[in-house]
């Protein structure tokens, strides 16, 4: 017996030290081995292009690549599926760290600054200057989000925005006017109250849980007229007085409906067909255009409308946008050729092909007008884009995101005061930035 | 490290003569030795070094001495995650032992169809963590969840479980207790190891069931309890998958489910602070090591081996 347990200390050692390694593997997505042999075409340079699309998106990417390949004789772009998600791009991370990256990668614009700060992306500025390429054709915020310390590192491809979805039938039932959705915060509060049914501590239905779906802190802070970043000076304004106001408002809603009750009710809500808005348990939510296809798929008869996120004054509507882009990783072998494909994908033609097939919003306004001008719902999403915001393109963008999320949690659960929480986030991010 | 041995280590005699046999042995073991050195010893040693640098995975970083460790001790979230982890371990490990032993004793009775019951209690252990998380989120829903519905029958208004910062950890402990099948199997093996003679002797002396349990079964089960205690602590301190999938990595509500390894993972892969994460890993190692040492040291007092 005693001999058997001598090995325990080694177990302890293994267990503790392999924590970091197991953390990597636990996030394994378990995709099957795919053909990744690099194709060589006589007389052409092959550009390898990693993306994480399947289904319609994959068809769209392959269409753009083959159109480009047919348009000239020197370059062959080969799209390669590589599993990754928004928060987890470990394959690309290790490929760049190991000095063996693809020539191109599909990449969340939100992460551009973080990777650029790590000196892991090829700056595009020299190419842009040499070709006199006009970045002015894209929405300002999309270029801003692709820029780090004065250099551009990414070619913007797609975008989104956030609006208030509201269930017209429920509005009628509750005696609200479905043609005049709430535009001020006060109207929103009244609507939430009328649309909520809570009987002795048991929630039956809720008008809205403001901090769920796409109701991130960014959404409400900008709606309240706050801001996070001055692109001119590079100064962060995380504890902007209006941001504090937005957080105070979220706390007031949490207090009114009891944060614990609402949170546990919300925790059990699912996504897709179990989405509480689709189930008509919530009558309103803030969400992006990506939720439209889900509604059409699981509850096509849902009678809903979209409207800008209400603001204290009922005007100066604001939203924010993310989206995907193309990057050239540091150490790519064919950066010149990759840039040629970037220009094609970023052109009106490439944008139209891809966004039409994948039903995404383009970063060029004329393409959106052409694709979605007749669609009453989508039109709302594109009309607000010229004034949209992007999250601050800073090295600690991910940290700021998590910290803001944490601040909202702490605030609604009454752990601390909004002002103190945002001051703390500002301090933490400032320390990390310097 | 060296003080952990309970018994005396068996001396390995090294023969002076390098016989062909031992050379062949080393040759045969060589692939594994190389593998161990390359994929285990090397990363392990480098992670010690990295914990003194600002290594970011993408950049090798420079040597910054003890700065990571100093910063950790001022990092609020680090302490919150330690508190959550210790809270979980201190409650979960003893509970899992109490429930595990009790369940093993029940499953050790000679009843017809016992194999079926044993299978039923082992099944939850086979459920993947992600599925387990989703299942329990439903069970614990305060509106239509089974748990609160049962409490309702007894006239108790159930708590909002995963929605409240107070009840979220107890909810997680409840979920984790579901997966004690592995430990129960080890207890069952331990129970069947206890010689029937003791019970027969006790029977002759007219001992009651409780006396048999506390004077025979439990003392003779202590080696197995000891094993499960150590393994339980090591596992509990590395709580990751269940809370991470349940809260999509956020540890909500309000960081009440942010465990040590979750914060470590975020630092390494979301913030690119691998040096900082390495420092965290080594601190965790020291904590687990110290706890294991204490358990080993105390085992002399309460672990009884048969025949001693």
XYZ file of C-alpha atoms in Angstrom:
742
model
C 0.000 0.000 0.000
C 2.583 2.563 1.068
C 4.630 1.974 -2.030
C 1.614 2.579 -4.184
C 1.020 5.947 -2.631
C 4.579 7.127 -3.036
C 3.671 7.763 -6.637
C 1.044 10.231 -5.434
C 3.447 13.081 -5.055
C 4.266 12.664 -8.706
C 0.589 12.720 -9.483
C 0.420 16.015 -7.646
C 3.344 17.310 -9.595
C 1.884 16.232 -12.904
C -1.500 17.603 -12.056
C -0.258 21.023 -11.079
C 2.220 21.539 -13.828
C 0.143 20.265 -16.682
C -2.614 22.711 -15.804
C -1.460 25.110 -18.464
C -1.164 22.384 -21.049
C -4.534 20.826 -20.244
C -6.145 24.208 -20.465
C -5.050 24.277 -24.075
C -6.396 20.878 -24.921
C -9.701 21.304 -23.145
C -10.644 23.944 -25.659
C -10.041 21.472 -28.447
C -12.778 21.736 -31.022
C -12.279 18.227 -32.320
C -12.574 18.765 -36.026
C -11.678 16.030 -38.405
C -8.496 15.978 -40.401
C -9.015 17.870 -43.604
C -7.071 17.908 -46.804
C -4.471 20.583 -46.388
C -1.954 19.671 -49.032
C -0.827 22.918 -50.596
C -1.850 22.871 -54.226
C 0.767 24.039 -56.668
C -0.323 25.312 -60.025
C 2.166 25.551 -62.902
C 3.442 29.105 -63.292
C 1.491 30.493 -60.305
C 2.305 31.391 -56.713
C 0.024 29.664 -54.220
C -1.408 31.827 -51.450
C -2.692 29.788 -48.495
C -5.750 31.315 -46.863
C -7.104 30.116 -43.502
C -10.749 30.688 -42.633
C -13.308 29.052 -40.325
C -16.371 29.019 -42.554
C -18.650 26.103 -43.283
C -21.902 25.816 -45.224
C -22.967 28.966 -47.062
C -19.995 30.977 -45.878
C -17.597 28.381 -47.225
C -19.284 28.481 -50.642
C -19.030 32.266 -50.610
C -15.313 32.203 -49.790
C -14.604 29.583 -52.443
C -16.548 31.636 -54.987
C -14.497 34.781 -54.242
C -11.248 32.803 -54.402
C -12.107 31.139 -57.722
C -13.293 34.434 -59.249
C -9.966 35.967 -58.257
C -7.990 32.987 -59.553
C -9.701 33.290 -62.940
C -9.145 37.043 -63.103
C -5.345 36.774 -63.450
C -2.552 34.276 -64.240
C 0.066 34.708 -61.522
C -1.551 33.866 -58.217
C -3.565 30.872 -56.991
C -5.461 31.437 -53.730
C -6.198 28.246 -51.817
C -8.821 28.538 -49.042
C -8.113 26.119 -46.172
C -10.587 25.452 -43.376
C -9.015 25.965 -39.963
C -11.193 25.650 -36.883
C -11.309 28.709 -34.687
C -13.825 30.798 -32.843
C -14.122 34.379 -31.728
C -12.282 33.868 -28.504
C -10.064 31.055 -29.523
C -7.714 31.077 -32.462
C -5.007 28.865 -31.053
C -4.016 27.298 -34.305
C -3.173 30.613 -35.911
C -1.546 31.758 -32.677
C 0.822 28.797 -32.591
C 1.437 28.948 -36.354
C 2.564 32.573 -36.056
C 4.590 31.865 -32.910
C 6.194 28.878 -34.636
C 7.081 30.938 -37.690
C 4.999 28.885 -40.107
C 1.815 30.866 -40.705
C -0.517 30.880 -43.717
C -0.216 33.773 -46.176
C -3.665 35.055 -45.302
C -6.162 34.552 -42.516
C -9.780 35.472 -41.960
C -9.677 37.355 -38.698
C -11.978 39.118 -36.272
C -11.222 42.863 -36.562
C -11.610 43.140 -32.811
C -8.350 41.206 -32.344
C -6.289 43.151 -34.891
C -4.853 45.649 -32.391
C -3.968 42.925 -29.893
C -2.059 40.901 -32.495
C -0.503 44.003 -34.058
C 0.767 45.058 -30.632
C 2.432 41.649 -30.398
C 4.154 42.364 -33.703
C 2.377 39.367 -35.256
C 0.734 40.986 -38.277
C 2.239 42.365 -41.456
C 1.454 46.104 -41.732
C -0.512 46.893 -44.906
C 0.395 50.583 -44.945
C 3.392 50.151 -47.333
C 1.173 48.272 -49.833
C -1.621 50.828 -49.494
C 0.762 53.706 -50.103
C 2.537 52.034 -53.020
C -0.780 51.302 -54.802
C -2.495 54.538 -53.702
C -5.270 52.277 -52.489
C -8.300 54.207 -51.220
C -9.387 53.023 -47.753
C -11.979 55.806 -47.781
C -14.520 53.541 -49.508
C -15.092 51.704 -46.223
C -17.032 52.831 -43.168
C -14.763 54.944 -40.962
C -15.147 52.795 -37.865
C -14.106 49.677 -39.805
C -10.815 51.254 -40.867
C -10.323 52.664 -37.374
C -10.687 49.197 -35.919
C -8.082 47.871 -38.411
C -5.535 50.513 -37.383
C -2.969 50.264 -34.626
C -0.554 53.092 -33.797
C -1.023 54.731 -37.176
C -0.539 51.631 -39.332
C -3.297 49.667 -41.021
C -3.101 45.914 -40.409
C -6.322 44.475 -41.823
C -8.624 44.660 -44.808
C -12.199 45.021 -43.498
C -14.724 42.608 -45.070
C -18.000 42.402 -43.164
C -19.839 44.301 -40.472
C -22.928 44.310 -38.260
C -24.794 46.661 -35.942
C -27.080 46.458 -32.933
C -30.746 47.432 -32.747
C -33.718 46.869 -30.487
C -35.902 43.970 -31.641
C -39.501 44.180 -30.432
C -42.423 41.762 -30.695
C -45.351 43.648 -32.292
C -48.038 41.142 -31.236
C -46.967 41.356 -27.597
C -47.001 45.143 -27.879
C -50.650 45.027 -28.977
C -51.544 42.616 -26.152
C -49.928 44.923 -23.597
C -51.665 47.982 -24.975
C -48.563 49.500 -26.561
C -48.410 50.977 -30.043
C -46.543 48.556 -32.342
C -45.893 51.370 -34.830
C -44.195 53.547 -32.232
C -41.621 51.439 -30.432
C -39.841 53.073 -27.480
C -37.280 55.699 -28.458
C -36.432 57.184 -25.065
C -35.098 55.334 -22.029
C -38.220 56.326 -20.107
C -40.502 54.824 -22.778
C -38.344 51.700 -22.721
C -38.758 51.379 -18.948
C -42.529 51.717 -19.274
C -42.603 49.112 -22.036
C -40.519 46.681 -19.966
C -42.926 47.092 -17.083
C -46.052 46.566 -19.192
C -44.573 43.520 -20.926
C -43.393 41.745 -17.756
C -45.445 39.275 -15.749
C -43.978 38.291 -12.390
C -46.203 36.511 -9.885
C -44.935 36.064 -6.331
C -41.304 35.957 -7.338
C -41.874 33.696 -10.321
C -41.120 35.145 -13.700
C -43.634 34.241 -16.408
C -42.393 36.628 -19.071
C -40.162 39.660 -19.218
C -40.283 42.795 -21.318
C -36.542 42.685 -21.684
C -33.318 41.842 -19.895
C -31.212 44.768 -21.097
C -27.812 43.155 -20.509
C -28.532 39.950 -22.455
C -28.061 39.043 -26.153
C -26.159 42.006 -27.649
C -26.925 44.307 -24.733
C -23.249 44.546 -23.796
C -22.057 47.499 -21.802
C -20.737 49.060 -25.024
C -24.282 49.073 -26.437
C -25.776 51.031 -23.545
C -22.813 53.327 -22.932
C -22.871 54.628 -26.504
C -26.672 54.880 -26.390
C -26.356 57.086 -23.316
C -23.939 59.323 -25.212
C -20.798 57.941 -23.615
C -17.511 57.058 -25.293
C -14.441 54.927 -24.706
C -11.677 56.185 -26.920
C -10.491 59.230 -28.800
C -8.877 58.056 -32.041
C -7.115 61.417 -32.443
C -5.277 61.398 -29.128
C -5.498 57.675 -28.406
C -6.889 58.543 -24.988
C -9.173 56.053 -23.233
C -12.316 57.420 -21.578
C -13.645 54.282 -19.903
C -15.125 56.068 -16.874
C -16.790 58.767 -19.001
C -19.647 60.318 -16.943
C -22.201 59.123 -19.524
C -20.810 55.584 -19.300
C -21.383 55.726 -15.545
C -24.950 56.901 -16.182
C -25.561 53.934 -18.478
C -24.322 51.518 -15.821
C -26.459 53.228 -13.181
C -29.483 52.706 -15.400
C -28.717 48.985 -15.800
C -28.475 48.749 -11.996
C -31.852 50.473 -11.603
C -33.471 47.844 -13.846
C -31.676 45.044 -11.962
C -32.914 46.415 -8.625
C -36.467 46.783 -9.861
C -36.766 43.202 -11.109
C -34.294 41.581 -8.675
C -31.008 40.660 -10.322
C -30.805 37.123 -8.909
C -34.315 36.190 -10.050
C -33.801 37.619 -13.516
C -30.307 36.133 -13.895
C -31.316 32.616 -12.959
C -34.352 32.869 -15.209
C -32.066 34.051 -17.989
C -29.370 31.426 -17.390
C -31.827 28.719 -18.372
C -32.699 30.439 -21.648
C -31.074 28.849 -24.632
C -30.089 29.913 -28.085
C -31.482 29.129 -31.531
C -34.969 27.689 -31.153
C -34.743 28.091 -27.383
C -33.950 31.805 -27.656
C -36.350 33.599 -25.273
C -37.268 36.234 -27.873
C -38.108 33.528 -30.412
C -40.038 31.683 -27.685
C -41.853 34.988 -27.026
C -40.840 34.901 -23.361
C -38.945 38.183 -23.801
C -40.772 40.807 -25.840
C -37.669 42.873 -26.610
C -33.934 42.408 -26.944
C -30.921 44.172 -28.378
C -29.399 42.049 -31.110
C -27.586 42.112 -34.430
C -28.575 41.187 -37.992
C -27.188 37.680 -37.439
C -30.241 36.847 -35.326
C -32.650 37.442 -38.233
C -31.875 34.119 -39.914
C -32.396 32.334 -36.579
C -35.832 33.922 -36.203
C -36.748 33.005 -39.785
C -35.632 29.450 -39.231
C -37.325 28.727 -35.894
C -40.279 31.090 -35.718
C -40.961 32.463 -39.221
C -44.358 33.833 -38.144
C -42.889 36.025 -35.408
C -44.288 39.499 -36.000
C -41.404 41.752 -35.004
C -39.796 45.058 -35.870
C -36.403 46.652 -35.236
C -35.620 50.160 -34.061
C -32.520 51.975 -32.799
C -31.555 51.350 -29.179
C -33.439 53.979 -27.108
C -31.464 56.940 -25.764
C -32.215 59.294 -22.833
C -33.310 62.053 -25.220
C -34.959 59.950 -27.933
C -32.548 61.137 -30.622
C -28.780 60.874 -31.344
C -29.157 57.130 -31.759
C -25.923 55.197 -31.564
C -24.763 51.648 -32.101
C -21.514 49.777 -32.449
C -20.183 47.314 -35.004
C -17.720 44.493 -35.212
C -16.921 42.324 -38.180
C -14.379 40.200 -39.951
C -11.283 41.152 -41.914
C -8.316 39.698 -43.758
C -4.828 39.825 -42.276
C -1.341 38.781 -43.407
C 0.398 37.084 -40.464
C 3.975 38.075 -39.660
C 6.305 35.650 -41.426
C 3.965 34.952 -44.355
C 5.961 33.894 -47.383
C 3.835 35.537 -50.065
C 2.737 38.852 -48.610
C 2.822 40.650 -51.980
C 0.504 38.104 -53.616
C -1.719 38.009 -50.522
C -2.168 41.779 -50.798
C -3.384 41.366 -54.402
C -6.161 39.047 -53.196
C -6.975 41.400 -50.312
C -7.576 44.220 -52.783
C -9.912 41.990 -54.783
C -11.880 40.833 -51.717
C -12.099 44.426 -50.528
C -13.353 45.700 -53.886
C -17.032 46.272 -54.642
C -17.078 43.127 -56.764
C -15.535 40.855 -54.132
C -17.717 42.396 -51.426
C -20.876 41.886 -53.470
C -20.097 38.238 -54.281
C -19.288 37.292 -50.699
C -21.926 39.238 -48.795
C -24.728 38.291 -51.148
C -23.946 34.586 -50.791
C -23.384 34.656 -47.020
C -26.089 37.273 -46.205
C -23.642 39.462 -44.348
C -23.379 43.224 -44.253
C -20.608 44.715 -46.338
C -18.170 47.422 -45.215
C -19.010 49.399 -48.392
C -22.241 51.412 -48.177
C -23.187 51.179 -51.874
C -22.951 47.351 -51.750
C -25.276 47.268 -48.725
C -27.708 49.640 -50.428
C -27.786 47.361 -53.448
C -28.170 44.125 -51.448
C -30.511 45.219 -48.664
C -32.104 48.517 -49.744
C -35.513 46.845 -50.234
C -35.537 44.834 -47.031
C -37.327 46.857 -44.310
C -35.558 45.099 -41.430
C -32.046 45.017 -42.941
C -32.421 48.618 -44.068
C -32.620 49.702 -40.418
C -29.349 47.917 -39.744
C -27.491 49.587 -42.617
C -28.989 53.046 -42.169
C -27.374 53.412 -38.753
C -23.899 52.291 -39.924
C -22.435 55.692 -40.983
C -22.554 56.812 -37.326
C -21.568 53.496 -35.842
C -18.712 53.024 -33.364
C -16.048 50.379 -33.051
C -14.537 49.126 -29.844
C -11.217 50.807 -29.001
C -8.392 49.341 -31.148
C -5.978 48.867 -28.255
C -3.624 46.063 -27.295
C -5.786 45.114 -24.308
C -9.095 45.095 -26.179
C -9.942 41.621 -24.903
C -9.077 42.555 -21.331
C -11.233 45.678 -21.579
C -14.112 43.604 -22.949
C -13.920 41.079 -20.103
C -13.476 43.780 -17.478
C -16.515 45.731 -18.703
C -18.546 42.549 -18.699
C -17.368 41.966 -15.142
C -18.226 45.546 -14.132
C -21.816 45.076 -15.326
C -22.085 41.799 -13.388
C -20.733 43.357 -10.207
C -22.962 46.388 -10.576
C -26.231 44.521 -11.146
C -25.481 42.137 -8.284
C -24.822 45.100 -6.021
C -21.171 44.337 -5.367
C -20.001 47.899 -5.882
C -21.003 51.322 -7.191
C -20.945 51.957 -10.975
C -18.521 54.884 -10.688
C -16.044 52.905 -8.569
C -16.285 49.873 -10.858
C -15.591 51.826 -14.034
C -12.745 53.722 -12.343
C -11.234 50.352 -11.501
C -11.562 49.079 -15.079
C -9.986 52.290 -16.380
C -7.077 51.891 -13.986
C -6.509 48.229 -14.793
C -6.554 48.755 -18.553
C -4.305 51.837 -18.293
C -1.750 49.773 -16.333
C -1.875 47.060 -18.950
C -1.519 49.525 -21.814
C 1.622 51.172 -20.431
C 9.342 16.893 -1.410
C 11.571 14.304 0.207
C 9.603 14.127 3.421
C 6.518 12.729 1.821
C 7.311 9.044 1.946
C 5.149 7.104 4.301
C 7.032 3.867 4.275
C 10.667 3.333 3.456
C 11.390 3.418 -0.220
C 12.632 0.100 -1.526
C 16.328 0.377 -2.321
C 17.110 -0.173 -5.945
C 20.401 -2.016 -6.179
C 22.557 -0.694 -8.969
C 24.990 -3.339 -10.050
C 28.502 -2.069 -10.628
C 28.809 -4.075 -13.778
C 27.110 -2.526 -16.759
C 25.671 -5.799 -17.942
C 24.316 -6.156 -21.440
C 20.938 -6.682 -19.929
C 20.646 -3.250 -18.397
C 21.991 -1.655 -21.561
C 19.313 -3.426 -23.566
C 16.767 -2.304 -21.026
C 17.788 1.332 -21.390
C 17.747 0.998 -25.160
C 14.221 -0.354 -25.121
C 13.081 2.415 -22.802
C 14.883 5.107 -24.796
C 11.929 6.214 -26.967
C 9.880 6.903 -23.829
C 12.744 8.561 -22.029
C 13.333 10.886 -24.972
C 9.607 11.555 -25.171
C 9.429 12.336 -21.471
C 12.400 14.656 -21.559
C 11.251 16.439 -24.701
C 7.528 16.752 -24.127
C 7.414 16.811 -20.363
C 10.616 17.786 -18.632
C 11.498 20.524 -21.111
C 8.098 22.316 -21.063
C 8.021 21.939 -17.284
C 11.422 23.521 -16.776
C 10.712 26.247 -19.316
C 7.451 27.175 -17.624
C 9.458 27.898 -14.462
C 11.670 30.199 -16.479
C 8.701 31.796 -18.281
C 7.075 32.650 -14.971
C 9.911 35.168 -14.480
C 9.397 36.749 -17.920
C 6.654 38.613 -19.746
C 6.450 35.875 -22.381
C 3.309 36.293 -24.505
C 3.367 33.175 -26.744
C 3.878 35.477 -29.737
C 6.905 37.235 -28.295
C 9.589 35.576 -26.190
C 9.499 38.378 -23.651
C 12.220 39.621 -21.372
C 13.309 38.587 -17.900
C 11.395 40.617 -15.310
C 12.356 38.803 -12.125
C 9.592 38.436 -9.571
C 7.307 41.073 -11.143
C 4.650 38.500 -12.155
C 4.474 37.109 -8.643
C 4.388 40.571 -7.110
C 1.576 41.630 -9.422
C -0.378 38.457 -8.681
C -0.432 39.217 -4.996
C -2.037 42.587 -5.745
C -4.433 41.178 -8.341
C -7.932 41.259 -6.908
C -9.252 38.627 -9.269
C -6.394 36.286 -8.366
C -7.559 36.332 -4.739
C -11.200 35.965 -5.741
C -10.324 32.932 -7.842
C -8.288 31.425 -4.997
C -11.165 32.024 -2.592
C -13.665 30.395 -4.960
C -11.370 27.431 -5.573
C -10.673 26.811 -1.885
C -14.366 27.269 -1.038
C -15.220 24.647 -3.638
C -12.470 22.222 -2.635
C -13.104 22.465 1.112
C -16.808 21.805 0.708
C -16.760 19.408 -2.202
C -13.991 17.018 -1.165
C -15.381 16.066 2.285
C -18.915 15.876 0.877
C -17.755 13.628 -1.942
C -16.083 11.348 0.606
C -19.163 11.192 2.858
C -21.537 10.572 -0.051
C -19.088 8.294 -1.824
C -18.526 6.031 1.159
C -22.230 5.974 2.050
C -23.180 5.135 -1.506
C -20.499 2.455 -1.736
C -21.776 0.833 1.442
C -25.313 0.796 0.102
C -24.108 -0.630 -3.208
C -22.153 -3.276 -1.333
C -25.262 -4.953 0.084
C -26.142 -8.367 -1.231
C -29.364 -7.566 -3.006
C -30.672 -9.088 -6.179
C -29.934 -6.907 -9.216
C -27.129 -4.989 -7.504
C -25.174 -4.820 -10.770
C -28.015 -2.752 -12.227
C -27.988 -0.294 -9.317
C -24.223 0.039 -9.501
C -24.471 0.818 -13.206
C -27.165 3.439 -12.587
C -25.012 5.268 -10.059
C -21.955 5.102 -12.290
C -23.711 6.407 -15.412
C -23.565 10.146 -14.580
C -19.772 9.868 -14.466
C -19.808 9.008 -18.157
C -21.771 12.114 -19.152
C -19.512 14.715 -20.786
C -19.072 17.871 -18.712
C -20.657 20.123 -21.294
C -23.823 18.019 -21.425
C -23.817 17.820 -17.627
C -23.698 21.614 -17.412
C -26.669 22.085 -19.722
C -28.662 19.381 -17.966
C -28.149 20.956 -14.546
C -28.872 24.464 -15.776
C -32.326 23.093 -16.597
C -32.702 21.131 -13.390
C -31.785 24.168 -11.312
C -33.987 26.629 -13.146
C -35.996 28.381 -10.463
C -39.122 28.628 -12.653
C -39.543 25.161 -14.095
C -36.547 23.224 -12.742
C -37.041 19.847 -11.090
C -34.939 20.683 -8.040
C -37.087 23.599 -6.916
C -40.253 21.727 -7.877
C -39.287 18.972 -5.425
C -38.476 21.564 -2.743
C -41.898 23.084 -3.425
C -43.612 19.829 -2.424
C -41.993 20.185 0.977
C -43.134 23.775 1.125
C -39.631 25.174 0.737
C -39.122 28.037 -1.674
C -35.994 27.093 -3.581
C -33.165 29.587 -4.054
C -32.362 31.176 -7.442
C -29.326 28.838 -7.690
C -27.141 29.894 -10.613
C -28.541 33.419 -10.603
C -27.292 34.405 -7.183
C -23.728 34.939 -6.107
C -24.419 33.100 -2.848
C -25.991 29.960 -4.306
C -23.927 29.493 -7.459
C -21.051 27.625 -5.808
C -23.315 25.300 -3.789
C -25.100 24.611 -7.100
C -21.794 23.681 -8.696
C -20.921 21.415 -5.766
C -24.274 19.709 -6.218
C -23.514 19.161 -9.906
C -20.043 17.822 -9.213
C -21.338 15.389 -6.587
C -23.201 13.800 -9.408
C -19.959 12.532 -10.874
C -18.597 10.582 -7.905
C -19.053 7.214 -9.622
C -15.315 6.873 -10.121
C -14.604 7.292 -6.416
C -17.455 4.919 -5.497
C -15.858 2.160 -7.562
C -12.606 2.580 -5.647
C -14.501 2.510 -2.330
C -16.295 -0.651 -3.440
C -12.949 -2.285 -4.152
C -11.787 -1.171 -0.722
C -14.904 -2.605 0.922
C -14.511 -5.981 -0.730
C -10.918 -5.947 0.505
C -12.063 -6.022 4.130
C -11.893 -9.540 5.431
C -15.215 -11.080 6.526
C -13.534 -12.467 9.657
C -13.746 -9.089 11.386
C -17.473 -8.931 10.890
C -17.966 -12.494 12.034
C -15.993 -11.744 15.200
C -18.031 -8.598 15.778
C -21.231 -10.569 15.212
C -20.213 -13.007 17.923
C -19.566 -10.092 20.301
C -23.022 -8.735 19.481
C -21.952 -5.494 17.778
C -24.665 -3.327 16.231
C -24.624 -2.145 12.617
C -23.378 1.294 13.646
C -20.594 -0.166 15.740
C -19.513 -2.359 12.848
C -19.498 0.632 10.554
C -17.487 2.908 12.823
C -15.123 0.365 14.335
C -14.457 -1.951 11.401
C -15.570 -0.661 8.025
C -14.443 2.955 8.222
C -11.037 2.372 9.869
C -10.210 -0.333 7.336
C -11.406 1.875 4.488
C -9.056 4.720 5.494
C -6.306 3.827 2.966
C -8.827 4.201 0.152
C -10.346 7.348 1.687
C -6.837 8.726 1.943
C -6.220 8.048 -1.745
C -9.505 9.654 -2.759
C -8.872 12.623 -0.489
C -5.572 13.427 -2.170
C -6.907 12.845 -5.669
C -10.052 14.773 -4.808
C -8.081 17.845 -3.739
C -5.922 17.717 -6.841
C -9.030 17.510 -9.010
C -10.994 20.143 -7.084
C -8.213 22.699 -7.344
C -8.281 22.289 -11.092
C -12.012 22.832 -11.509
C -12.360 24.182 -15.048
C -14.595 22.519 -17.613
C -17.923 22.596 -15.810
C -17.923 26.260 -14.685
C -16.190 27.399 -17.877
C -18.802 25.878 -20.172
C -21.665 26.859 -17.895
C -20.738 30.542 -17.818
C -19.078 30.761 -21.251
C -15.850 31.568 -19.479
C -17.210 34.581 -17.616
C -17.545 33.031 -14.153
C -20.887 34.791 -13.720
C -22.746 35.795 -11.600
C -20.215 38.445 -10.576
C -17.153 36.160 -10.579
C -18.689 33.784 -8.060
C -17.760 30.943 -10.427
C -14.376 32.234 -11.571
C -12.018 29.453 -10.547
C -8.263 29.570 -10.461
C -7.603 27.646 -13.649
C -10.247 29.656 -15.527
C -8.421 32.867 -14.699
C -5.132 31.217 -15.588
C -6.518 30.206 -18.980
C -7.793 33.722 -19.668
C -4.410 35.214 -18.880
C -2.597 32.764 -21.109
C -4.863 32.699 -24.134
C -7.105 35.776 -24.036
C -4.642 38.349 -22.771
C -1.434 36.716 -24.063
C 0.153 36.819 -20.639
C 1.726 33.380 -20.661
C 4.450 34.450 -18.220
C 1.809 35.555 -15.732
C -0.156 32.347 -16.319
C 2.996 30.265 -15.768
C 3.514 32.024 -12.443
C -0.089 31.162 -11.554
C 0.480 27.533 -12.498
C 3.494 27.290 -10.217
C 1.660 28.913 -7.338
C -1.113 26.363 -7.828
C 1.520 23.641 -7.828
C 2.911 24.865 -4.516
C -0.596 25.017 -2.988
C -1.484 21.480 -4.110
C 1.933 20.217 -3.063
C 1.600 21.760 0.421
C -1.898 20.375 0.887
C -0.803 16.934 -0.237
C 2.122 17.113 2.169
C -0.217 18.000 5.060
C -2.550 15.141 4.177
C 0.377 12.719 3.979
C 1.772 13.964 7.269
C -1.594 13.587 8.990
C -2.185 10.165 7.443
C 0.057 8.560 10.049
C -2.609 9.422 12.608
C -5.732 8.230 10.873
C -4.904 5.788 8.113
C -4.896 2.165 9.221
C -3.566 -0.563 7.000
C -4.882 -4.075 7.463
C -2.407 -6.233 9.320
C -0.635 -3.231 10.929
